């Protein structure tokens, strides 16, 4: 434990940069504790915390810039990859898309204070072709507020932070394992959250070829599109009805219902499908791969005239 504290005292700015960059890069590395501890130690030594604030802000913005250009280059494909690697529930993408569609770049100011929102929001900013200058301004402002919160906590409660560090130091060689154990517990909790969510949306899917065959044979099922208005501008599966949620669906039970979205693991579609089943709909299935898979296979797409 003494070695860890000596490392922070000597290389505090480097520790802050790496922790924040990895955290904002999407890895399950808690960034706030290193920033708080480094700020507290700086106050105890009578040093300025401005350098810590600057380094944390720059690290966060650099990570966000990578997500931004990744979103601009790869779009939905990157979002799907993020959710495969992330420990956050896939529904966060849908929630983030709704928020970003409504508020645009200014939503980045508070993005880092919402779990699972930051990396997805910056990727969506790139996917939505937000001007880089606008993105950089609001993202940097949000990063400054976020980093400032951690630095302020460390500066104001530096005595309490030191008390905790002293207690950990008293554990001697057990101090570091305790910290590692807490981080491992955090990662395990995030993993359990994701597994629980995937279990909730686990249900049979219909493939694009199967749906196309049903439509071609004249046995077209009721098709529901649960995407946002911005996504629908790209087009939709012919005959689909636009439904934002179950409350506004106003549907009668149907023999065959297909629900599709354009989100990782068909999360939004699966959630609505579960709700429809509970309302008495017999066979309800999400479309595997969503609208993106339908377009990829070259099938007809309806668009506004």
mmCIF file of C-alpha atoms in Angstrom, residues 52-219:
data_model
loop_
_atom_site.group_PDB
_atom_site.id
_atom_site.type_symbol
_atom_site.label_atom_id
_atom_site.label_comp_id
_atom_site.label_asym_id
_atom_site.label_seq_id
_atom_site.Cartn_x
_atom_site.Cartn_y
_atom_site.Cartn_z
ATOM 1 C CA UNK A 52 -4.652 17.796 -12.000
ATOM 2 C CA UNK A 53 -7.799 19.443 -13.346
ATOM 3 C CA UNK A 54 -6.127 20.163 -16.685
ATOM 4 C CA UNK A 55 -4.680 16.656 -17.101
ATOM 5 C CA UNK A 56 -7.966 14.931 -16.219
ATOM 6 C CA UNK A 57 -9.885 17.173 -18.629
ATOM 7 C CA UNK A 58 -7.433 16.646 -21.489
ATOM 8 C CA UNK A 59 -7.403 12.863 -20.965
ATOM 9 C CA UNK A 60 -11.202 12.722 -21.066
ATOM 10 C CA UNK A 61 -11.424 14.891 -24.187
ATOM 11 C CA UNK A 62 -8.762 12.864 -26.023
ATOM 12 C CA UNK A 63 -10.657 9.632 -25.351
ATOM 13 C CA UNK A 64 -13.892 11.271 -26.479
ATOM 14 C CA UNK A 65 -12.301 12.503 -29.711
ATOM 15 C CA UNK A 66 -11.383 8.914 -30.555
ATOM 16 C CA UNK A 67 -15.004 7.833 -29.978
ATOM 17 C CA UNK A 68 -16.235 10.800 -32.026
ATOM 18 C CA UNK A 69 -14.197 9.989 -35.121
ATOM 19 C CA UNK A 70 -14.887 6.291 -34.635
ATOM 20 C CA UNK A 71 -18.609 7.043 -34.695
ATOM 21 C CA UNK A 72 -18.205 9.225 -37.785
ATOM 22 C CA UNK A 73 -16.271 6.487 -39.589
ATOM 23 C CA UNK A 74 -18.061 3.305 -38.490
ATOM 24 C CA UNK A 75 -21.454 4.497 -37.171
ATOM 25 C CA UNK A 76 -23.849 1.765 -36.029
ATOM 26 C CA UNK A 77 -21.191 -0.930 -36.443
ATOM 27 C CA UNK A 78 -19.078 0.684 -33.709
ATOM 28 C CA UNK A 79 -22.092 1.003 -31.402
ATOM 29 C CA UNK A 80 -22.772 -2.706 -31.798
ATOM 30 C CA UNK A 81 -19.137 -3.512 -31.040
ATOM 31 C CA UNK A 82 -19.241 -1.243 -27.982
ATOM 32 C CA UNK A 83 -22.183 -3.144 -26.558
ATOM 33 C CA UNK A 84 -20.536 -6.498 -27.197
ATOM 34 C CA UNK A 85 -17.474 -5.412 -25.223
ATOM 35 C CA UNK A 86 -19.186 -3.171 -22.687
ATOM 36 C CA UNK A 87 -20.481 -4.253 -19.287
ATOM 37 C CA UNK A 88 -23.301 -1.703 -19.509
ATOM 38 C CA UNK A 89 -26.786 -2.867 -20.536
ATOM 39 C CA UNK A 90 -27.472 -2.426 -24.246
ATOM 40 C CA UNK A 91 -30.539 -0.319 -23.472
ATOM 41 C CA UNK A 92 -28.177 2.552 -22.656
ATOM 42 C CA UNK A 93 -27.617 3.020 -26.401
ATOM 43 C CA UNK A 94 -31.328 3.509 -27.005
ATOM 44 C CA UNK A 95 -31.641 5.878 -24.036
ATOM 45 C CA UNK A 96 -28.580 7.840 -25.132
ATOM 46 C CA UNK A 97 -29.800 8.096 -28.720
ATOM 47 C CA UNK A 98 -33.134 9.503 -27.531
ATOM 48 C CA UNK A 99 -31.400 12.079 -25.327
ATOM 49 C CA UNK A 100 -28.917 13.089 -28.014
ATOM 50 C CA UNK A 101 -31.628 13.329 -30.664
ATOM 51 C CA UNK A 102 -33.584 15.663 -28.396
ATOM 52 C CA UNK A 103 -30.797 17.889 -27.061
ATOM 53 C CA UNK A 104 -27.949 17.474 -29.551
ATOM 54 C CA UNK A 105 -24.355 18.462 -28.722
ATOM 55 C CA UNK A 106 -25.273 20.352 -25.484
ATOM 56 C CA UNK A 107 -26.221 16.983 -23.948
ATOM 57 C CA UNK A 108 -22.479 16.235 -23.821
ATOM 58 C CA UNK A 109 -22.143 18.715 -20.949
ATOM 59 C CA UNK A 110 -23.780 16.297 -18.534
ATOM 60 C CA UNK A 111 -22.916 13.057 -20.342
ATOM 61 C CA UNK A 112 -20.120 12.015 -17.991
ATOM 62 C CA UNK A 113 -22.362 12.226 -14.947
ATOM 63 C CA UNK A 114 -24.735 9.564 -16.342
ATOM 64 C CA UNK A 115 -23.508 5.921 -16.149
ATOM 65 C CA UNK A 116 -23.148 4.377 -19.595
ATOM 66 C CA UNK A 117 -23.864 7.650 -21.407
ATOM 67 C CA UNK A 118 -20.486 9.273 -22.069
ATOM 68 C CA UNK A 119 -18.787 6.979 -24.611
ATOM 69 C CA UNK A 120 -22.066 6.237 -26.395
ATOM 70 C CA UNK A 121 -22.962 9.943 -26.591
ATOM 71 C CA UNK A 122 -19.627 10.918 -28.129
ATOM 72 C CA UNK A 123 -19.897 8.065 -30.634
ATOM 73 C CA UNK A 124 -23.420 9.174 -31.534
ATOM 74 C CA UNK A 125 -22.117 12.714 -32.007
ATOM 75 C CA UNK A 126 -19.781 11.383 -34.670
ATOM 76 C CA UNK A 127 -22.439 9.171 -36.237
ATOM 77 C CA UNK A 128 -24.837 12.138 -36.429
ATOM 78 C CA UNK A 129 -22.193 14.235 -38.213
ATOM 79 C CA UNK A 130 -22.109 16.846 -35.466
ATOM 80 C CA UNK A 131 -19.671 19.633 -36.358
ATOM 81 C CA UNK A 132 -16.333 18.937 -34.698
ATOM 82 C CA UNK A 133 -16.056 22.465 -33.290
ATOM 83 C CA UNK A 134 -19.461 22.202 -31.643
ATOM 84 C CA UNK A 135 -18.662 18.733 -30.319
ATOM 85 C CA UNK A 136 -15.296 19.832 -28.937
ATOM 86 C CA UNK A 137 -16.736 22.876 -27.165
ATOM 87 C CA UNK A 138 -19.549 21.081 -25.349
ATOM 88 C CA UNK A 139 -17.504 17.942 -24.690
ATOM 89 C CA UNK A 140 -14.599 19.927 -23.225
ATOM 90 C CA UNK A 141 -17.013 21.888 -21.041
ATOM 91 C CA UNK A 142 -18.574 18.652 -19.809
ATOM 92 C CA UNK A 143 -15.142 17.101 -19.188
ATOM 93 C CA UNK A 144 -14.054 20.192 -17.247
ATOM 94 C CA UNK A 145 -17.131 20.036 -15.006
ATOM 95 C CA UNK A 146 -16.749 16.284 -14.506
ATOM 96 C CA UNK A 147 -13.029 16.493 -13.665
ATOM 97 C CA UNK A 148 -13.666 19.579 -11.554
ATOM 98 C CA UNK A 149 -16.140 17.626 -9.446
ATOM 99 C CA UNK A 150 -13.516 15.010 -8.587
ATOM 100 C CA UNK A 151 -10.816 17.601 -7.892
ATOM 101 C CA UNK A 152 -13.207 19.598 -5.711
ATOM 102 C CA UNK A 153 -14.106 16.504 -3.688
ATOM 103 C CA UNK A 154 -10.437 15.735 -3.129
ATOM 104 C CA UNK A 155 -9.620 19.319 -2.161
ATOM 105 C CA UNK A 156 -12.569 19.864 0.178
ATOM 106 C CA UNK A 157 -12.438 16.469 1.858
ATOM 107 C CA UNK A 158 -8.665 15.994 1.794
ATOM 108 C CA UNK A 159 -8.553 15.325 5.530
ATOM 109 C CA UNK A 160 -11.163 12.574 5.233
ATOM 110 C CA UNK A 161 -9.323 11.106 2.230
ATOM 111 C CA UNK A 162 -6.086 11.065 4.197
ATOM 112 C CA UNK A 163 -7.851 9.342 7.077
ATOM 113 C CA UNK A 164 -9.018 6.586 4.730
ATOM 114 C CA UNK A 165 -5.523 6.255 3.267
ATOM 115 C CA UNK A 166 -4.031 5.989 6.758
ATOM 116 C CA UNK A 167 -6.490 3.243 7.644
ATOM 117 C CA UNK A 168 -5.582 1.350 4.491
ATOM 118 C CA UNK A 169 -1.899 1.872 5.240
ATOM 119 C CA UNK A 170 -2.443 0.299 8.665
ATOM 120 C CA UNK A 171 -3.496 -2.881 6.881
ATOM 121 C CA UNK A 172 0.034 -3.032 5.500
ATOM 122 C CA UNK A 173 0.340 -5.592 2.733
ATOM 123 C CA UNK A 174 -3.437 -6.139 2.787
ATOM 124 C CA UNK A 175 -4.215 -2.568 1.733
ATOM 125 C CA UNK A 176 -3.583 -3.089 -1.977
ATOM 126 C CA UNK A 177 -5.497 -6.417 -2.168
ATOM 127 C CA UNK A 178 -8.465 -4.671 -0.533
ATOM 128 C CA UNK A 179 -8.434 -1.962 -3.206
ATOM 129 C CA UNK A 180 -8.077 -4.551 -5.968
ATOM 130 C CA UNK A 181 -10.934 -6.515 -4.420
ATOM 131 C CA UNK A 182 -13.190 -3.457 -4.441
ATOM 132 C CA UNK A 183 -12.423 -2.810 -8.109
ATOM 133 C CA UNK A 184 -13.054 -6.483 -8.920
ATOM 134 C CA UNK A 185 -16.378 -6.299 -7.075
ATOM 135 C CA UNK A 186 -17.339 -3.251 -9.152
ATOM 136 C CA UNK A 187 -16.531 -5.055 -12.417
ATOM 137 C CA UNK A 188 -18.426 -8.163 -11.264
ATOM 138 C CA UNK A 189 -21.460 -6.045 -10.413
ATOM 139 C CA UNK A 190 -21.442 -4.451 -13.895
ATOM 140 C CA UNK A 191 -21.088 -7.905 -15.486
ATOM 141 C CA UNK A 192 -24.040 -9.223 -13.465
ATOM 142 C CA UNK A 193 -26.146 -6.236 -14.562
ATOM 143 C CA UNK A 194 -25.421 -6.992 -18.202
ATOM 144 C CA UNK A 195 -26.123 -10.731 -17.863
ATOM 145 C CA UNK A 196 -29.425 -9.987 -16.148
ATOM 146 C CA UNK A 197 -30.444 -7.588 -18.907
ATOM 147 C CA UNK A 198 -29.538 -10.050 -21.683
ATOM 148 C CA UNK A 199 -31.564 -12.711 -19.876
ATOM 149 C CA UNK A 200 -34.558 -10.376 -19.762
ATOM 150 C CA UNK A 201 -34.538 -9.832 -23.540
ATOM 151 C CA UNK A 202 -33.733 -13.444 -24.405
ATOM 152 C CA UNK A 203 -36.324 -14.724 -26.876
ATOM 153 C CA UNK A 204 -36.615 -16.249 -30.353
ATOM 154 C CA UNK A 205 -35.697 -13.955 -33.241
ATOM 155 C CA UNK A 206 -36.801 -14.025 -36.872
ATOM 156 C CA UNK A 207 -34.115 -13.726 -39.528
ATOM 157 C CA UNK A 208 -34.240 -11.296 -42.434
ATOM 158 C CA UNK A 209 -34.649 -14.103 -45.041
ATOM 159 C CA UNK A 210 -37.568 -15.543 -43.045
ATOM 160 C CA UNK A 211 -39.327 -12.178 -42.855
ATOM 161 C CA UNK A 212 -38.727 -11.484 -46.538
ATOM 162 C CA UNK A 213 -40.217 -14.872 -47.417
ATOM 163 C CA UNK A 214 -43.329 -14.202 -45.317
ATOM 164 C CA UNK A 215 -43.843 -10.878 -47.095
ATOM 165 C CA UNK A 216 -43.202 -12.407 -50.544
ATOM 166 C CA UNK A 217 -45.755 -15.167 -49.922
ATOM 167 C CA UNK A 218 -48.416 -12.656 -48.974
ATOM 168 C CA UNK A 219 -48.417 -13.773 -45.353
#
